[in-house]
Short mmCIF file of C-alpha atoms and ligand atoms in Angstrom, two decimals:
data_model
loop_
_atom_site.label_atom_id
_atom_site.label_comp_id
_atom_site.label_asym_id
_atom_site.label_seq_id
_atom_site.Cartn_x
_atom_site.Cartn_y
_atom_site.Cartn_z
CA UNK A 397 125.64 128.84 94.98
CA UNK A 398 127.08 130.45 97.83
CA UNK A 399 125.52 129.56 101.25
CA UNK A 400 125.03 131.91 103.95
CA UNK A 401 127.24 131.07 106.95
CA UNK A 402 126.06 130.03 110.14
CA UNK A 403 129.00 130.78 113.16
CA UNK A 404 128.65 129.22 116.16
CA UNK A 405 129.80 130.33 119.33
CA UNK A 406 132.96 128.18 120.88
CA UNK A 407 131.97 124.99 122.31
CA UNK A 408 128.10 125.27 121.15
CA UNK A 409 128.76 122.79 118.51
CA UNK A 410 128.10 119.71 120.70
CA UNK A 411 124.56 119.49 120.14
CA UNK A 412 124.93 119.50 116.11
CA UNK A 413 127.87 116.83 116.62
CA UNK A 414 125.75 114.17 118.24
CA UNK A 415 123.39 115.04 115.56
CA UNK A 416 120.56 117.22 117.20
CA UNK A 417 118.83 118.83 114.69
CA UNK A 418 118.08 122.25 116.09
CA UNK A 419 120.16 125.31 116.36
CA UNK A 420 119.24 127.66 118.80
CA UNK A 421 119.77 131.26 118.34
CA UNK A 422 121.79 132.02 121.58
CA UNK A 423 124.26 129.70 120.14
CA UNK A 424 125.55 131.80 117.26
CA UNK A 425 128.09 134.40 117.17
CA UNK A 426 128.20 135.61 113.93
CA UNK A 427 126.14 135.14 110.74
CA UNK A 428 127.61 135.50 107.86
CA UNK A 429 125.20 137.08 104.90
CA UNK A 430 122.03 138.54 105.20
CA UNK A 431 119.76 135.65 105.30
CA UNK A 432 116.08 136.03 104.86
CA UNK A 433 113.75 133.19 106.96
CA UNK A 434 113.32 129.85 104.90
CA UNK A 435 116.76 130.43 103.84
CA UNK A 436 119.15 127.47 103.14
CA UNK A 437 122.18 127.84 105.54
CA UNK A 438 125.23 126.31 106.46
CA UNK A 439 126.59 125.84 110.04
CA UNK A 440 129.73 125.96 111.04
CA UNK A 441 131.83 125.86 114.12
CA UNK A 442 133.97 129.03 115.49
CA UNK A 443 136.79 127.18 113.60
CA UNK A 444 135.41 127.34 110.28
CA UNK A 445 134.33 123.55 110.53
CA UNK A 446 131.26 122.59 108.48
CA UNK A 447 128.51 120.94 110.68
CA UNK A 448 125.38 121.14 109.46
CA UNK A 449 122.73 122.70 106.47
CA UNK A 450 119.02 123.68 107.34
CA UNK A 451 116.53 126.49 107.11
CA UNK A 452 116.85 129.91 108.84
CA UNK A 453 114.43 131.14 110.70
CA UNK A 454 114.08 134.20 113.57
CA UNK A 455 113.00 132.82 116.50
CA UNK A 456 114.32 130.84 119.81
CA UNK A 457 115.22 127.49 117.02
CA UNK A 458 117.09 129.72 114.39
CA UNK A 459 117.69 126.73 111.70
CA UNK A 460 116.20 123.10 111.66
CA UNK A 461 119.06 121.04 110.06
CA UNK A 462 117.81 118.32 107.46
CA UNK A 463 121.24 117.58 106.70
CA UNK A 464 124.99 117.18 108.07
CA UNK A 465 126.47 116.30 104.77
CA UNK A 466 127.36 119.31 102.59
CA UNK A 467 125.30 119.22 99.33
CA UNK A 468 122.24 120.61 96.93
CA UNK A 469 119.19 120.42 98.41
CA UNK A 470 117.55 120.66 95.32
CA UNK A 471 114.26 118.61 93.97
CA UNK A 472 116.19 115.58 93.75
CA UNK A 473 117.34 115.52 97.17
CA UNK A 474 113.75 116.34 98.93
CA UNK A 475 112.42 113.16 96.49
CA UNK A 476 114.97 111.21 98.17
CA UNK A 477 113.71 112.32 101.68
CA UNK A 478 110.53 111.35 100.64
CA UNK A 479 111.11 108.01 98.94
CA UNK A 480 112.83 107.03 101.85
CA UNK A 481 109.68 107.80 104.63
CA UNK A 482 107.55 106.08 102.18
CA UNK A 483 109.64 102.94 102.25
CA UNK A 484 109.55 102.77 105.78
CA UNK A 485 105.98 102.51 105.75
CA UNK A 486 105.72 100.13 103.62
CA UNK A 487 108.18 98.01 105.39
CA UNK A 488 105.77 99.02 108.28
CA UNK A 489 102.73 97.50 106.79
CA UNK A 490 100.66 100.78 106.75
CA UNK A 491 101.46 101.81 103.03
CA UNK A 492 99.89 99.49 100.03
CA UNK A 493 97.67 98.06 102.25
CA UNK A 494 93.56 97.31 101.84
CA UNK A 495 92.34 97.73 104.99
CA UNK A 496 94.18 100.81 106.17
CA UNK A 497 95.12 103.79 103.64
CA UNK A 498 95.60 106.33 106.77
CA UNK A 499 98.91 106.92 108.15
CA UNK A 500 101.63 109.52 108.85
CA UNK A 501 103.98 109.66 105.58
CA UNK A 502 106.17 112.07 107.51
CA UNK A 503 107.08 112.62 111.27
CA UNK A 504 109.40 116.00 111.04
CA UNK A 505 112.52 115.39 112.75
CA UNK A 506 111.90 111.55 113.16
CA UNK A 507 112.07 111.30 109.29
CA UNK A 508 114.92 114.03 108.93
CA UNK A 509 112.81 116.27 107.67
CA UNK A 510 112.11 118.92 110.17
CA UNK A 511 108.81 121.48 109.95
CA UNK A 512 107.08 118.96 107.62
CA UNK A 513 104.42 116.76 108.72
CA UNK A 514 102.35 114.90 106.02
CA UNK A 515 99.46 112.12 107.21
CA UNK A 516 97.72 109.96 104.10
CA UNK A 517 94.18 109.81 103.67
CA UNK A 518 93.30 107.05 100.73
CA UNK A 519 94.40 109.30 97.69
CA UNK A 520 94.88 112.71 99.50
CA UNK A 521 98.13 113.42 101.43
CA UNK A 522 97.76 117.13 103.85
CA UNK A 523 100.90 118.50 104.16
CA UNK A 524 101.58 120.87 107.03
CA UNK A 525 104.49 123.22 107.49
CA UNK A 526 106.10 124.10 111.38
CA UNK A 527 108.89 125.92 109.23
CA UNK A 528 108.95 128.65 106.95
CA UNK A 529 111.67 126.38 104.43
CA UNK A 530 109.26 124.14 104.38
CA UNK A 531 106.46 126.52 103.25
CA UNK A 532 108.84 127.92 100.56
CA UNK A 533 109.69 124.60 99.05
CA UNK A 534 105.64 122.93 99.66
CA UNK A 535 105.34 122.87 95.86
CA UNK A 536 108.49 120.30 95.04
CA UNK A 537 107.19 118.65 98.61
CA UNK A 538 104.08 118.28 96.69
CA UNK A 539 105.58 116.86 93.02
CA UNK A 540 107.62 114.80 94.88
CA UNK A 541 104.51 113.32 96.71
CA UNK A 542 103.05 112.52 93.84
CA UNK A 543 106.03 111.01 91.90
CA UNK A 544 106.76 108.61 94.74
CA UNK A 545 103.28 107.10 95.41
CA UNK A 546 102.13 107.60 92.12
CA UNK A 547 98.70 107.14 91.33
CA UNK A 548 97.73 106.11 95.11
CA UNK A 549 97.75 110.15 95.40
CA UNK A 550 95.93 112.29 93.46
CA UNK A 551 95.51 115.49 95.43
CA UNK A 552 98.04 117.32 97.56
CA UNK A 553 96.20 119.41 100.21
CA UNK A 554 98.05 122.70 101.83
CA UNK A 555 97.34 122.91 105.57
CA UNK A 556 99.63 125.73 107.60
CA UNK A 557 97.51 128.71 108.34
CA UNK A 558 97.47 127.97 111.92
CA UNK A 559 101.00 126.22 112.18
CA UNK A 560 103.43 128.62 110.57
CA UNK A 561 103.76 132.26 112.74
CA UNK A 562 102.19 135.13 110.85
CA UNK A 563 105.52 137.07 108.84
CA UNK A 564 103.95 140.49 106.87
CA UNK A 565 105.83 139.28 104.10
CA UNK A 566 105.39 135.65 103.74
CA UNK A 567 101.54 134.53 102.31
CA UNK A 568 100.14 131.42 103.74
CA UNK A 569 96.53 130.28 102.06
CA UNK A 570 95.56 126.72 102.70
CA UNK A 571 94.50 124.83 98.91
CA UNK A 572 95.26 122.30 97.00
CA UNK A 573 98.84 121.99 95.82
CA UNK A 574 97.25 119.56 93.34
CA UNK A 575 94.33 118.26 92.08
CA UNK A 576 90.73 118.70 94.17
CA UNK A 577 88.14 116.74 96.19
CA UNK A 578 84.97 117.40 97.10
CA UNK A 579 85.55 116.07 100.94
CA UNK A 580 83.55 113.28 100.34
CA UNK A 581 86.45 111.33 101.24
CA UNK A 582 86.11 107.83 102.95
CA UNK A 583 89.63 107.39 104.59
CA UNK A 584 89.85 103.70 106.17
CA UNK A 585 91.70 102.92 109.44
CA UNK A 586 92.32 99.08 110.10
CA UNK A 587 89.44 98.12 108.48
CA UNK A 588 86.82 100.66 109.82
CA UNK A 589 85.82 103.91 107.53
CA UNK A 590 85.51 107.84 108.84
CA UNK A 591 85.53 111.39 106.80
CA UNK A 592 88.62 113.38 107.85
CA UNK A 593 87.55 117.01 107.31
CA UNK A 594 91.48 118.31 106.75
CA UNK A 595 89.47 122.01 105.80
CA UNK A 596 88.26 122.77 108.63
CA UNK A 597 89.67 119.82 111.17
CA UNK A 598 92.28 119.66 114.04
CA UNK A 599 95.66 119.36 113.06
CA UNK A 600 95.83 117.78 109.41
CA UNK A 601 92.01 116.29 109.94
CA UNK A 602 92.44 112.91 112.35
CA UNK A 603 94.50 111.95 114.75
CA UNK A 604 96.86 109.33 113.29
CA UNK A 605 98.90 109.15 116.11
CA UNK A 606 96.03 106.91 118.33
CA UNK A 607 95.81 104.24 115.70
CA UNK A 608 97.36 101.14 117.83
CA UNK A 609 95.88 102.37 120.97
CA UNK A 610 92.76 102.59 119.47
CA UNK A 611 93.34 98.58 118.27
CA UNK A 612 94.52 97.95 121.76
CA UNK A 613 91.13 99.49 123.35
CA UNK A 614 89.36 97.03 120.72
CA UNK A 615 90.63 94.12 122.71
CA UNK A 616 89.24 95.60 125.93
CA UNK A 617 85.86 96.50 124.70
CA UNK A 618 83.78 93.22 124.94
CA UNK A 619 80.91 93.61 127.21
CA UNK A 620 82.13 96.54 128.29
CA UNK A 621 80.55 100.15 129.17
CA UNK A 622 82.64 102.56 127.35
CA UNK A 623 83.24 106.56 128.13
CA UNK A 624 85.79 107.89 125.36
CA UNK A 625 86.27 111.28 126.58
CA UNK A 626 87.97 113.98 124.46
CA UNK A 627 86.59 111.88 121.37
CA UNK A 628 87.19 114.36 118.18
CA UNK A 629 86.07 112.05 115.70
CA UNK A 630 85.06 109.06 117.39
CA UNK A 631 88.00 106.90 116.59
CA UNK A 632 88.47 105.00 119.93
CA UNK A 633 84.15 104.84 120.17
CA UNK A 634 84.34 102.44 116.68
CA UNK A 635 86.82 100.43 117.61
CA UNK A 636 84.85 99.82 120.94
CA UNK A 637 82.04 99.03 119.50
CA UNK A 638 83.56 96.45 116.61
CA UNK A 639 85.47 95.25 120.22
CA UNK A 640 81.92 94.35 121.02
CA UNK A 641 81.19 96.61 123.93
CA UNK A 642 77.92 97.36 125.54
CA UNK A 643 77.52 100.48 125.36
CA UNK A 644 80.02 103.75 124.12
CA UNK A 645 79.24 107.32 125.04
CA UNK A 646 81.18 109.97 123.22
CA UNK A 647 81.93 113.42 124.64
CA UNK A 648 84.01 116.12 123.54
CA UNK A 649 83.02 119.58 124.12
CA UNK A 650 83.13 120.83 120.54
CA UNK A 651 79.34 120.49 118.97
CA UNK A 652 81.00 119.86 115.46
CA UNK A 653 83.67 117.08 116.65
CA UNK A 654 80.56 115.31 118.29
CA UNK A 655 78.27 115.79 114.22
CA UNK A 656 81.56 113.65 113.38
CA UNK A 657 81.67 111.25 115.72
CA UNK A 658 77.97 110.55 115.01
CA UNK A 659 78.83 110.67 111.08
CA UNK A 660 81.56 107.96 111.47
CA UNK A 661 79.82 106.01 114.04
CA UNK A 662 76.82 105.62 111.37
CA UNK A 663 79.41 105.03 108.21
CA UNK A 664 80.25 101.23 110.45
CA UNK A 665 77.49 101.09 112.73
CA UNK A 666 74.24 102.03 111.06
CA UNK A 667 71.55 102.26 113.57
CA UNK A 668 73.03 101.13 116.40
CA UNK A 669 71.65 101.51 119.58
CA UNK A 670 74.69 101.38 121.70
CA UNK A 671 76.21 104.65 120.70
CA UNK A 672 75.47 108.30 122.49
CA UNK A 673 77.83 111.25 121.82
CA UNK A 674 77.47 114.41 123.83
CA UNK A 675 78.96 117.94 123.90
CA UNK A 676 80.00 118.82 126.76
CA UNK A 677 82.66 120.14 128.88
CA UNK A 678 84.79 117.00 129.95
CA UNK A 679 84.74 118.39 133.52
CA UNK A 680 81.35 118.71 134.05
CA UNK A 681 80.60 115.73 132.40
CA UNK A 682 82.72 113.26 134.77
CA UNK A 683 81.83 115.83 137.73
CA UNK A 684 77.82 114.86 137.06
CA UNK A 685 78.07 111.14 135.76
CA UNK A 686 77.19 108.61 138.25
CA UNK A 687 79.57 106.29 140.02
CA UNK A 688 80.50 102.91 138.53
CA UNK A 689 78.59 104.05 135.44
CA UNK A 690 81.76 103.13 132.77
CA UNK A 691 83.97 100.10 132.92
CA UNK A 692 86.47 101.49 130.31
CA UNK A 693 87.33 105.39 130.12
CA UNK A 694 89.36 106.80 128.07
CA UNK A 695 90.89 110.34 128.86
CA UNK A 696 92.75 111.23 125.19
CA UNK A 697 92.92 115.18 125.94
CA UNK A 698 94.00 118.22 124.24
CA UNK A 699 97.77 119.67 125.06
CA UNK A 700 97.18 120.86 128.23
CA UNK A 701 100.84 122.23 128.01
CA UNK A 702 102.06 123.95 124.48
CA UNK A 703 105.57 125.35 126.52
CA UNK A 704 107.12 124.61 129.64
CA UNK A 705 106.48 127.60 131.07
CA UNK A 706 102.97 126.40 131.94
CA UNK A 707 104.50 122.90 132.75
CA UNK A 708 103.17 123.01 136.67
CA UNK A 709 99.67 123.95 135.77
CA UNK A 710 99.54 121.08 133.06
CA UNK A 711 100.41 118.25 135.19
CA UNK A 712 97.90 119.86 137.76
CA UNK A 713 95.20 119.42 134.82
CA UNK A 714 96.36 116.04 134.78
CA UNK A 715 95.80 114.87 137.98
CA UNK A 716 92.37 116.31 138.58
CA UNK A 717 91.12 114.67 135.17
CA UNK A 718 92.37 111.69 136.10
CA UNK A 719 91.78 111.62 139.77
CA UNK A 720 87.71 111.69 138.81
CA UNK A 721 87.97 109.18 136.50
CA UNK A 722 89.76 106.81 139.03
CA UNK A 723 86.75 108.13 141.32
CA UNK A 724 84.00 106.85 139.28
CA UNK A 725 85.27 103.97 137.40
CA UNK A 726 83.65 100.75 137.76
CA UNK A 727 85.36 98.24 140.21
CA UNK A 728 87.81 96.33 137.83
CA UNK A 729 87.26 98.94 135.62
CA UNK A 730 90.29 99.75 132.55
CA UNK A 731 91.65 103.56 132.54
CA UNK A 732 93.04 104.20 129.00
CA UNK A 733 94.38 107.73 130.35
CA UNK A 734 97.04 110.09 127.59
CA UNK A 735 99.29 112.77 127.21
CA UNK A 736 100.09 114.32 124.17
CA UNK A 737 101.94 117.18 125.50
CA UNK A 738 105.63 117.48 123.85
CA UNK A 739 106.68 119.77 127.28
CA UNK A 740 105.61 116.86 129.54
CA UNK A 741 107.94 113.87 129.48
CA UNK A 742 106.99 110.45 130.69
CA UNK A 743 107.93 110.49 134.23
CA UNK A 744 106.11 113.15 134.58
CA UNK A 745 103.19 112.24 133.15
CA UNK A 746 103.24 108.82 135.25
CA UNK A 747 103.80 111.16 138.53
CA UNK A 748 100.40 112.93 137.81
CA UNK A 749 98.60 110.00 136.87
CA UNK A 750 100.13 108.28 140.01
CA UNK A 751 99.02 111.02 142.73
CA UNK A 752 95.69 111.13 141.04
CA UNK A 753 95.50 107.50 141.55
CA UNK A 754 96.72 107.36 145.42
CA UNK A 755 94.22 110.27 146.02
CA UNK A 756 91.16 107.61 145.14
CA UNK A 757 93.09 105.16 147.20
CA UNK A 758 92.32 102.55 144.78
CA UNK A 759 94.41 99.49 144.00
CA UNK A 760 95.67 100.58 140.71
CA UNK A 761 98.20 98.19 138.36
CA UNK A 762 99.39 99.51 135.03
CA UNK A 763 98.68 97.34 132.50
CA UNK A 764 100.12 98.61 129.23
CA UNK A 765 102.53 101.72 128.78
CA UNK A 766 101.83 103.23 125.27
CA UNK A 767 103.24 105.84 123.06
CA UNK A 768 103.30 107.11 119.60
CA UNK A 769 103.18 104.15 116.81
CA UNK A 770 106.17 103.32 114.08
CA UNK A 771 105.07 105.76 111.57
CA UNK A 772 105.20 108.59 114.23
CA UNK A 773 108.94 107.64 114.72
CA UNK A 774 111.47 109.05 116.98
CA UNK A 775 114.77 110.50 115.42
CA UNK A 776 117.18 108.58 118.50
CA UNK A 777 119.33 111.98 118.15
CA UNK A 778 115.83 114.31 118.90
CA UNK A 779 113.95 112.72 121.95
CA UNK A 780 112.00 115.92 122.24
CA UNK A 781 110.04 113.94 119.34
CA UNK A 782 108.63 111.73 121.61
CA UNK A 783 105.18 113.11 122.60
CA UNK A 784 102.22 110.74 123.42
CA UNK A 785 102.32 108.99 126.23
CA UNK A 786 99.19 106.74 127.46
CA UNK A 787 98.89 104.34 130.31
CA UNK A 788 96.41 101.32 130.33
CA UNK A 789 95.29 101.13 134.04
CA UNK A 790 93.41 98.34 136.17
CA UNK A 791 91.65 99.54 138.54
CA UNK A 792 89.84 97.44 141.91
N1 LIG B 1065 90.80 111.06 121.11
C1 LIG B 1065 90.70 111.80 119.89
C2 LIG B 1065 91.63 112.99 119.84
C3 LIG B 1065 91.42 113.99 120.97
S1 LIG B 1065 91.94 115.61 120.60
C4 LIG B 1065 90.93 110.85 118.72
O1 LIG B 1065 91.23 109.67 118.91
O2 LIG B 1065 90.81 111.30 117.57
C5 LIG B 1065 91.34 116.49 121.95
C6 LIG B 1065 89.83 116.81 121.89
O3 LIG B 1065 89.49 117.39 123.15
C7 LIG B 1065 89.41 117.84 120.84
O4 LIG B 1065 88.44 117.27 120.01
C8 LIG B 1065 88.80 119.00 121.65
O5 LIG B 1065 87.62 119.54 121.04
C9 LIG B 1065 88.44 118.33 122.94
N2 LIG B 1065 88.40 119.20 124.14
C10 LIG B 1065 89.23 120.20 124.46
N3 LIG B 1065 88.92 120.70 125.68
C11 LIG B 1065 87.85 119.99 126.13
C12 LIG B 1065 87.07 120.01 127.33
N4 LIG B 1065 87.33 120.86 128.31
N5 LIG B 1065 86.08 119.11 127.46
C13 LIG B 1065 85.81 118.22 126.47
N6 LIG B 1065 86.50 118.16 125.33
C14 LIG B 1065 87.51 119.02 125.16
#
């Protein structure tokens, strides 16, 4: 078959050369072909030097490379892809393991697969496209699911309505790509049980990504009054409570992420006194809580920047959410305090988090610097795939 031809402007092939996977559309001069978007293309420099094969697409990042060997990328080579993600997890410890059948099966670029995310839940993998190649090859994504982890997976669910851009002539229904469940699901997360709702749910239903800071709260939790703001599902209220803390109030400001939280909190804690979940606006909330209320917050919030172009405004957002909680919180008090935002690196983030801090004029030590775990991981030639970034805080 004869690939469409990629040109790239002179000098523009740096990037691809120290193996960046993205190739941005003001670097091209010339394509050769008519390529449609999802296409397989080949890049190559002004000289007629191959480079690098990915998918087309229109936009700023015109093709996500998967590949800078020349080849087929045909069923056989997306198993391989596959086969070798899942044998990093099991390496990891988080695949073929009783007491935890959640985790990330595929990171995009960190697993040299870029536009696909897929996240395990017990015996249903959600796979999510960022790319239109991805969407156009979902069905071999999903055989080769199945042919890898065998009968640990029987049902392949479609999730990309609201991550691929809306193209007249490309159809995107979310479904099974095989077999069915009734979303009675139990997925199980080191040892502790909660329903991932990947229908109707954020992202592919659960945030995977928390799964060792959430262990790492655990060992915080004893006798402790918990506030785990931004709390989706609940995740970092159970592991407080199995931690053995006091008390854990819940708030996120979605009425149906707070049903959940209450749902999973029952599943492992049935009856339990301890636990109150609220929805309501995380503002509001920390503007009308008391002082010294909470020994251990945790501030886990949404994106607050999607581009860099509202990169000012973001790190504004993060200073006055975490300037209230250094405010209120408890003398000796622990400040598990995040940033998922891809547009706001780590220095950053720590700048924020510091000015909110010297605006209390508390005595503040960090404690624990925290990102994304091993199944989340970062392709060393892509840092831009480094996202979360938390900070455990002591605060006098
Ligand atoms: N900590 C969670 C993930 C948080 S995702 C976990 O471990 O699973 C971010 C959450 O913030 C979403 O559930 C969203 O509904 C909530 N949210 C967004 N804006 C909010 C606001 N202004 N106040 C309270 N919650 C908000």
């Amino acid at each position: 078959m004869d690939f469409i031809k990629i040109i790239l402007k002179p000098k523009k092939e740096e990037s691809l050369k120290r193996f960046h996977p993205w190739v941005f559309s003001g670097a091209i001069q010339k394509i050769v072909g008519n390529p449609n978007e999802g296409d397989i293309v080949d890049v190559y420099t002004c000289n007629n030097e191959y480079l690098a094969t990915g998918h087309y697409q229109i936009g700023s990042i015109a093709v996500r490379v998967f590949s800078f060997e020349k080849g087929n990328a045909d069923y056989n080579f997306w198993k391989g892809k596959i086969e070798k993600a899942y044998q990093l997890r099991v390496a990891l410890g988080l695949a073929e393991n009783p007491n935890n059948n959640t985790y990330r099966l595929v990171h995009g670029e960190g697993d040299s697969i870029p536009g696909l995310i897929i996240d395990i839940y017990d015996q249903t993998a959600v796979l999510q496209a960022h790319s239109i190649g991805i969407h156009l090859i979902r069905e071999q994504l999903a055989k080769a699911i199945k042919e890898v982890l065998g009968d640990q997976i029987k049902n392949v669910f479609y999730k990309s309505e609201s991550t691929l851009p809306f193209k007249a002539n490309i159809q995107v229904e979310d479904g099974y790509l095989m077999g069915e469940c009734d979303n009675e699901c139990l997925a199980m997360e080191n040892g502790l049980k909660f329903h991932v709702d990947w229908l109707k749910g954020q992202k592919t239903g659960f945030f995977v990504d928390q799964r060792e800071n959430r262990a790492l709260l655990e060992t915080y939790s004893k006798g402790r009054s918990v506030l785990n703001m931004f709390c989706y599902t609940g995740g970092f209220s159970f592991y407080a409570m199995r931690g053995g803390a006091k008390l854990v109030h819940s708030v996120d400001s979605s009425a149906k992420a707070i049903e959940l939280t209450k749902q999973n909190v029952e599943i492992n804690f049935p009856n339990d006194p301890r636990h109150e979940a609220y929805a309501v606006d995380a503002f509001k909330f920390l503007d009308e809580m008391s002082d010294k209320q909470y020994d251990l917050i945790v501030l886990d919030p949404p994106a607050f920047a999607k581009h860099r172009d509202v990169l000012r405004n973001a790190l504004q957002g993060y200073k006055k959410l975490n300037a209230k909680a250094f405010e209120k919180i408890k003398p000796g008090g622990i400040l598990f305090t995040f940033s998922c935002s891809q547009a706001v690196n780590k220095e950053q983030f720590r700048l924020a988090v510091f000015s909110a801090a010297a605006m209390s004029g508390r005595n503040v030590r960090i404690l624990h610097q925290l990102t994304q775990p091993a199944d989340h991981p970062v392709n060393i030639y892509h840092p831009e795939g480094e996202y979360l970034k938390g900070l455990v805080l002591y605060v006098e």
